[in-house]
Amino acid sequence: MKAEESRSRSTHTSSAIGIIMLEVIATLPRGPVFLAGETLCCNVTFTNSSTDNQSAEEVLAWSSVQIICQCTVSESRVQLPRTTALSTEEASTTGCETSFVPNKGERGLTVLCTKPKILFCDLKLAPGVTRTYQYEEIIPTDAPPSFRGQAVKYSYKVIVGTQRLEKSTKMVRVPFRVLVLFGLNDISVYNEAEEIAPSNPFLNNSRKENSVLDIGLQVISTVTARKAPHSYNIANARGKVARFLLFKQAYKLGEDIVGMFDFDVGTVPCVQYSVTLQSEEKISEECRRKPGQGTAITSYVKHQEMCLNTLRTHMNIPIPLTATPGFMTDIVCQRWRLHFEFVTSLDDVVGPESLPADGEEHQWQGATTLNVETMVWDLPIKVFPTNPIHASSVTLMKTSALINMAHG
């Protein structure tokens, strides 16, 4: 833990004389997205921006920092076992050795609460003085990922608690996002694997957080690399509709899913097709409110195309950087799939004739009405995390938060 002190002029103005203003700012310098196993760094700055330079020093009794993960559920869909359903007060005291209650006022259940780290005790700040501390904590590799589902939600925050003498505790909350790559809990396994060892000579591997991130990114790159393409024959009871070619089945956030359709091999006319990127949110059996409860489906990106008389075409579906990769906890499991819909004609469709040799223009008029039927097909795919720095570039999360502890 590091601390820096500086004396600066206050940028705050006030119409009152003798107003004492203590400002606490918590900042995530690298951004608000992290890979589980990384070390989160948070700079916490305390400033006495008093407008009265003749006032006495301000004394802060203590300041402490923790990371918490809250789980909120839809009570109409999820019923948690008693061993899991701890109250906020019960969960806040688990592993905490101070009176600091970081999840006070938070909704849901506390599923992760790191041990509190005290920044200081009995800090004195003269008017115009700023003191900065650096908080560091490793995000557990077995932690759940940040997730906002239809029935379950996991959310993370850095909580900074500060108390003045004989005053109530004030808290600064900085939300952040966690991506989880399962299997990173044993880094030595990956260090011994020569094919996935970090290969960039410009990377500084002496710091543990760099090692975790570098190895994680290399693992993701390896498992999502393009391998032999997969070919699927799409058919119904009346014959073959098309052949679909998918270049790989594992992707990372932000990648494009590219596939090709070959309708030339089909014997059943296909009028239209659509492909939708979907996630499946499945509640574990012991946590379901109703025994026959189904899976919640969320659709993200849809590609749709008219394809009558089309020989070959392709699709391109981007995976949002804001989505949550596949994961599983004791409460919920998320998987990914491509949902296909093919609209086929029940009647034979006569296509346009070949162009005459004289090169003159001819107009072809399609059928006014068609008897059609729709067939559906779901293809499972795997979605992995991406570089958290890339994910930070599109997030709407703020990287800092502040509170003013003022009295006159």
mmCIF file of C-alpha atoms in Angstrom, residues 91-320:
data_model
loop_
_atom_site.group_PDB
_atom_site.id
_atom_site.type_symbol
_atom_site.label_atom_id
_atom_site.label_comp_id
_atom_site.label_asym_id
_atom_site.label_seq_id
_atom_site.Cartn_x
_atom_site.Cartn_y
_atom_site.Cartn_z
ATOM 1 C CA ALA A 91 -22.587 -11.894 5.015
ATOM 2 C CA SER A 92 -20.891 -8.628 5.930
ATOM 3 C CA THR A 93 -19.413 -10.128 9.080
ATOM 4 C CA THR A 94 -18.015 -13.190 7.290
ATOM 5 C CA GLY A 95 -14.249 -12.779 7.130
ATOM 6 C CA CYS A 96 -14.422 -9.152 8.309
ATOM 7 C CA GLU A 97 -12.564 -8.147 11.467
ATOM 8 C CA THR A 98 -13.650 -4.514 11.752
ATOM 9 C CA SER A 99 -16.899 -2.617 12.292
ATOM 10 C CA PHE A 100 -16.770 -1.565 8.640
ATOM 11 C CA VAL A 101 -19.874 -2.959 6.870
ATOM 12 C CA PRO A 102 -19.167 -2.486 3.137
ATOM 13 C CA ASN A 103 -22.433 -4.027 1.910
ATOM 14 C CA LYS A 104 -24.689 -1.981 4.167
ATOM 15 C CA GLY A 105 -27.569 -0.711 2.060
ATOM 16 C CA GLU A 106 -26.732 -3.014 -0.852
ATOM 17 C CA ARG A 107 -29.439 -5.165 -2.377
ATOM 18 C CA GLY A 108 -29.179 -8.937 -2.602
ATOM 19 C CA LEU A 109 -26.778 -11.467 -1.153
ATOM 20 C CA THR A 110 -23.061 -10.975 -0.616
ATOM 21 C CA VAL A 111 -21.382 -13.907 -2.369
ATOM 22 C CA LEU A 112 -17.845 -12.515 -2.182
ATOM 23 C CA CYS A 113 -16.307 -10.250 0.433
ATOM 24 C CA THR A 114 -12.544 -9.798 0.545
ATOM 25 C CA LYS A 115 -10.776 -9.107 3.818
ATOM 26 C CA PRO A 116 -10.722 -5.397 4.665
ATOM 27 C CA LYS A 117 -7.489 -3.504 4.186
ATOM 28 C CA ILE A 118 -6.942 -0.458 6.372
ATOM 29 C CA LEU A 119 -5.492 2.524 4.517
ATOM 30 C CA PHE A 120 -4.708 4.521 7.641
ATOM 31 C CA CYS A 121 -5.657 5.338 11.204
ATOM 32 C CA ASP A 122 -5.691 8.851 12.668
ATOM 33 C CA LEU A 123 -4.927 10.836 9.493
ATOM 34 C CA LYS A 124 -4.457 14.590 9.950
ATOM 35 C CA LEU A 125 -4.987 16.867 6.942
ATOM 36 C CA ALA A 126 -4.199 20.580 6.999
ATOM 37 C CA PRO A 127 -6.124 22.920 4.656
ATOM 38 C CA GLY A 128 -5.043 22.378 1.048
ATOM 39 C CA VAL A 129 -3.324 19.054 1.742
ATOM 40 C CA THR A 130 -3.985 15.946 -0.364
ATOM 41 C CA ARG A 131 -3.039 12.392 0.552
ATOM 42 C CA THR A 132 -3.267 9.476 -1.897
ATOM 43 C CA TYR A 133 -3.211 5.763 -1.036
ATOM 44 C CA GLN A 134 -3.049 2.795 -3.389
ATOM 45 C CA TYR A 135 -5.230 -0.212 -2.659
ATOM 46 C CA GLU A 136 -4.446 -3.560 -4.293
ATOM 47 C CA GLU A 137 -6.412 -6.788 -4.137
ATOM 48 C CA ILE A 138 -6.361 -9.999 -6.178
ATOM 49 C CA ILE A 139 -9.763 -10.888 -7.618
ATOM 50 C CA PRO A 140 -10.324 -14.579 -6.777
ATOM 51 C CA THR A 141 -10.168 -16.864 -9.812
ATOM 52 C CA ASP A 142 -13.183 -18.828 -8.546
ATOM 53 C CA ALA A 143 -15.352 -15.711 -8.275
ATOM 54 C CA PRO A 144 -18.533 -15.482 -10.377
ATOM 55 C CA PRO A 145 -18.429 -13.175 -13.412
ATOM 56 C CA SER A 146 -20.333 -9.926 -13.653
ATOM 57 C CA PHE A 147 -23.711 -10.885 -15.062
ATOM 58 C CA ARG A 148 -27.072 -9.252 -15.634
ATOM 59 C CA GLY A 149 -29.528 -12.010 -16.472
ATOM 60 C CA GLN A 150 -33.293 -12.233 -16.425
ATOM 61 C CA ALA A 151 -33.380 -14.109 -13.109
ATOM 62 C CA VAL A 152 -29.890 -13.677 -11.603
ATOM 63 C CA LYS A 153 -27.481 -10.759 -11.403
ATOM 64 C CA TYR A 154 -23.883 -10.602 -10.127
ATOM 65 C CA SER A 155 -22.346 -7.140 -9.588
ATOM 66 C CA TYR A 156 -19.005 -5.997 -8.160
ATOM 67 C CA LYS A 157 -17.955 -2.879 -6.288
ATOM 68 C CA VAL A 158 -14.898 -1.474 -4.573
ATOM 69 C CA ILE A 159 -16.102 0.003 -1.273
ATOM 70 C CA VAL A 160 -14.061 2.661 0.517
ATOM 71 C CA GLY A 161 -15.265 3.435 4.044
ATOM 72 C CA THR A 162 -14.048 6.522 5.919
ATOM 73 C CA GLN A 163 -14.958 7.872 9.351
ATOM 74 C CA ARG A 164 -14.276 11.148 11.072
ATOM 75 C CA LEU A 165 -13.963 11.273 14.825
ATOM 76 C CA GLU A 166 -17.364 10.812 16.459
ATOM 77 C CA LYS A 167 -19.114 10.848 13.057
ATOM 78 C CA SER A 168 -20.883 8.205 11.017
ATOM 79 C CA THR A 169 -19.039 6.191 8.383
ATOM 80 C CA LYS A 170 -19.170 7.489 4.810
ATOM 81 C CA MET A 171 -18.660 5.159 1.848
ATOM 82 C CA VAL A 172 -17.467 5.556 -1.746
ATOM 83 C CA ARG A 173 -18.630 2.853 -4.159
ATOM 84 C CA VAL A 174 -16.900 2.187 -7.477
ATOM 85 C CA PRO A 175 -18.572 -0.489 -9.627
ATOM 86 C CA PHE A 176 -16.424 -2.644 -11.890
ATOM 87 C CA ARG A 177 -16.817 -5.660 -14.166
ATOM 88 C CA VAL A 178 -15.204 -9.089 -13.804
ATOM 89 C CA LEU A 179 -14.583 -11.531 -16.652
ATOM 90 C CA VAL A 180 -13.870 -15.136 -15.665
ATOM 91 C CA LEU A 181 -11.711 -17.643 -17.519
ATOM 92 C CA PHE A 182 -12.232 -20.922 -15.736
ATOM 93 C CA GLY A 183 -9.067 -22.906 -15.110
ATOM 94 C CA LEU A 184 -6.768 -19.971 -14.320
ATOM 95 C CA ASN A 185 -6.667 -20.921 -10.638
ATOM 96 C CA ASP A 186 -3.547 -23.010 -11.311
ATOM 97 C CA ILE A 187 -1.219 -20.765 -13.296
ATOM 98 C CA SER A 188 1.659 -23.236 -13.034
ATOM 99 C CA VAL A 189 -0.163 -25.583 -15.405
ATOM 100 C CA TYR A 190 -0.142 -22.933 -18.101
ATOM 101 C CA ASN A 191 3.424 -21.894 -17.356
ATOM 102 C CA GLU A 192 4.539 -25.452 -18.085
ATOM 103 C CA ALA A 193 2.629 -25.552 -21.362
ATOM 104 C CA GLU A 194 5.085 -24.318 -23.937
ATOM 105 C CA GLU A 195 2.497 -23.793 -26.654
ATOM 106 C CA ILE A 196 0.558 -21.228 -24.640
ATOM 107 C CA ALA A 197 3.400 -19.472 -22.841
ATOM 108 C CA PRO A 198 3.635 -15.685 -23.345
ATOM 109 C CA SER A 199 5.674 -15.038 -26.481
ATOM 110 C CA ASN A 200 5.857 -11.226 -26.527
ATOM 111 C CA PRO A 201 9.444 -10.195 -25.636
ATOM 112 C CA PHE A 202 8.275 -6.658 -24.793
ATOM 113 C CA LEU A 203 5.962 -7.790 -21.977
ATOM 114 C CA ASN A 204 7.130 -7.381 -18.401
ATOM 115 C CA ASN A 205 6.430 -10.768 -16.817
ATOM 116 C CA SER A 206 7.972 -9.917 -13.466
ATOM 117 C CA ARG A 207 4.694 -8.592 -12.055
ATOM 118 C CA LYS A 208 2.106 -11.159 -11.042
ATOM 119 C CA GLU A 209 -0.877 -9.304 -12.488
ATOM 120 C CA ASN A 210 0.820 -9.102 -15.897
ATOM 121 C CA SER A 211 1.559 -12.814 -15.753
ATOM 122 C CA VAL A 212 -2.066 -13.702 -15.037
ATOM 123 C CA LEU A 213 -3.394 -11.424 -17.764
ATOM 124 C CA ASP A 214 -0.813 -12.473 -20.349
ATOM 125 C CA ILE A 215 -1.371 -16.171 -19.726
ATOM 126 C CA GLY A 216 -5.120 -15.713 -19.729
ATOM 127 C CA LEU A 217 -5.072 -13.891 -23.066
ATOM 128 C CA GLN A 218 -2.806 -16.544 -24.556
ATOM 129 C CA VAL A 219 -5.153 -19.307 -23.381
ATOM 130 C CA ILE A 220 -8.124 -17.461 -24.890
ATOM 131 C CA SER A 221 -6.231 -16.986 -28.157
ATOM 132 C CA THR A 222 -5.404 -20.691 -28.282
ATOM 133 C CA VAL A 223 -8.884 -22.051 -27.578
ATOM 134 C CA THR A 224 -10.547 -19.600 -29.989
ATOM 135 C CA ALA A 225 -8.066 -20.075 -32.843
ATOM 136 C CA ARG A 226 -9.529 -21.144 -36.176
ATOM 137 C CA LYS A 227 -9.312 -24.885 -36.640
ATOM 138 C CA ALA A 228 -10.894 -27.276 -39.155
ATOM 139 C CA PRO A 229 -14.269 -25.885 -40.323
ATOM 140 C CA HIS A 230 -17.463 -27.667 -39.340
ATOM 141 C CA SER A 231 -19.999 -28.586 -42.032
ATOM 142 C CA TYR A 232 -23.693 -29.197 -41.303
ATOM 143 C CA ASN A 233 -26.347 -30.581 -43.649
ATOM 144 C CA ILE A 234 -29.675 -28.857 -43.034
ATOM 145 C CA ALA A 235 -32.678 -30.919 -44.038
ATOM 146 C CA ASN A 236 -36.354 -31.464 -43.262
ATOM 147 C CA ALA A 237 -38.762 -34.304 -43.970
ATOM 148 C CA ARG A 238 -38.986 -33.340 -47.666
ATOM 149 C CA GLY A 239 -35.280 -33.219 -48.381
ATOM 150 C CA LYS A 240 -32.095 -31.177 -48.056
ATOM 151 C CA VAL A 241 -32.411 -27.430 -47.600
ATOM 152 C CA ALA A 242 -28.772 -26.289 -47.545
ATOM 153 C CA ARG A 243 -25.294 -26.939 -46.230
ATOM 154 C CA PHE A 244 -23.881 -24.626 -43.553
ATOM 155 C CA LEU A 245 -20.162 -24.099 -42.989
ATOM 156 C CA LEU A 246 -18.889 -22.666 -39.686
ATOM 157 C CA PHE A 247 -15.174 -21.928 -39.472
ATOM 158 C CA LYS A 248 -14.937 -22.453 -35.696
ATOM 159 C CA GLN A 249 -17.141 -23.018 -32.661
ATOM 160 C CA ALA A 250 -15.267 -21.069 -29.956
ATOM 161 C CA TYR A 251 -15.156 -17.265 -29.915
ATOM 162 C CA LYS A 252 -14.161 -14.424 -27.641
ATOM 163 C CA LEU A 253 -16.157 -11.305 -26.881
ATOM 164 C CA GLY A 254 -15.995 -8.773 -29.712
ATOM 165 C CA GLU A 255 -15.319 -11.362 -32.425
ATOM 166 C CA ASP A 256 -17.454 -11.882 -35.538
ATOM 167 C CA ILE A 257 -19.148 -15.216 -36.132
ATOM 168 C CA VAL A 258 -18.738 -15.918 -39.843
ATOM 169 C CA GLY A 259 -20.571 -18.722 -41.615
ATOM 170 C CA MET A 260 -21.431 -19.699 -45.193
ATOM 171 C CA PHE A 261 -24.606 -21.193 -46.670
ATOM 172 C CA ASP A 262 -24.652 -23.363 -49.785
ATOM 173 C CA PHE A 263 -28.212 -23.595 -51.137
ATOM 174 C CA ASP A 264 -27.055 -25.076 -54.453
ATOM 175 C CA VAL A 265 -26.982 -28.543 -52.863
ATOM 176 C CA GLY A 266 -30.553 -28.202 -51.625
ATOM 177 C CA THR A 267 -33.595 -29.934 -53.062
ATOM 178 C CA VAL A 268 -36.131 -27.927 -51.017
ATOM 179 C CA PRO A 269 -36.531 -24.234 -52.011
ATOM 180 C CA CYS A 270 -35.537 -21.890 -49.157
ATOM 181 C CA VAL A 271 -37.245 -18.509 -49.297
ATOM 182 C CA GLN A 272 -35.709 -16.820 -46.257
ATOM 183 C CA TYR A 273 -33.372 -17.609 -43.381
ATOM 184 C CA SER A 274 -32.356 -15.873 -40.182
ATOM 185 C CA VAL A 275 -29.620 -16.481 -37.608
ATOM 186 C CA THR A 276 -29.834 -15.031 -34.084
ATOM 187 C CA LEU A 277 -27.107 -14.982 -31.454
ATOM 188 C CA GLN A 278 -28.709 -16.081 -28.183
ATOM 189 C CA SER A 279 -27.747 -16.902 -24.611
ATOM 190 C CA GLU A 280 -29.473 -19.473 -22.414
ATOM 191 C CA GLU A 281 -29.862 -18.747 -18.701
ATOM 192 C CA LYS A 282 -30.668 -21.961 -16.837
ATOM 193 C CA ILE A 283 -31.357 -22.029 -13.103
ATOM 194 C CA SER A 284 -30.028 -25.069 -11.218
ATOM 195 C CA GLU A 285 -32.715 -27.575 -10.233
ATOM 196 C CA GLU A 286 -32.367 -27.041 -6.483
ATOM 197 C CA CYS A 287 -32.833 -23.276 -6.913
ATOM 198 C CA ARG A 288 -35.847 -23.293 -9.244
ATOM 199 C CA ARG A 289 -39.009 -21.809 -7.827
ATOM 200 C CA LYS A 290 -41.141 -24.148 -9.994
ATOM 201 C CA PRO A 291 -40.163 -27.718 -10.983
ATOM 202 C CA GLY A 292 -41.035 -27.306 -14.663
ATOM 203 C CA GLN A 293 -39.400 -23.922 -15.016
ATOM 204 C CA GLY A 294 -37.886 -23.358 -18.451
ATOM 205 C CA THR A 295 -34.707 -21.722 -19.668
ATOM 206 C CA ALA A 296 -34.616 -17.950 -20.186
ATOM 207 C CA ILE A 297 -33.477 -16.945 -23.678
ATOM 208 C CA THR A 298 -31.876 -13.582 -24.487
ATOM 209 C CA SER A 299 -31.359 -12.523 -28.126
ATOM 210 C CA TYR A 300 -28.516 -10.171 -29.074
ATOM 211 C CA VAL A 301 -27.815 -9.877 -32.818
ATOM 212 C CA LYS A 302 -29.928 -11.127 -35.717
ATOM 213 C CA HIS A 303 -28.950 -11.657 -39.359
ATOM 214 C CA GLN A 304 -31.817 -12.122 -41.823
ATOM 215 C CA GLU A 305 -31.762 -12.554 -45.591
ATOM 216 C CA MET A 306 -34.098 -13.444 -48.476
ATOM 217 C CA CYS A 307 -32.448 -16.338 -50.297
ATOM 218 C CA LEU A 308 -34.844 -17.637 -52.958
ATOM 219 C CA ASN A 309 -32.795 -18.669 -56.027
ATOM 220 C CA THR A 310 -29.590 -17.847 -54.120
ATOM 221 C CA LEU A 311 -26.764 -20.309 -54.668
ATOM 222 C CA ARG A 312 -24.387 -19.247 -51.895
ATOM 223 C CA THR A 313 -24.319 -16.539 -49.256
ATOM 224 C CA HIS A 314 -22.748 -15.826 -45.885
ATOM 225 C CA MET A 315 -23.577 -14.374 -42.478
ATOM 226 C CA ASN A 316 -21.552 -12.163 -40.137
ATOM 227 C CA ILE A 317 -22.708 -11.766 -36.526
ATOM 228 C CA PRO A 318 -20.646 -9.732 -34.011
ATOM 229 C CA ILE A 319 -20.534 -10.816 -30.364
ATOM 230 C CA PRO A 320 -21.069 -7.733 -28.140
#
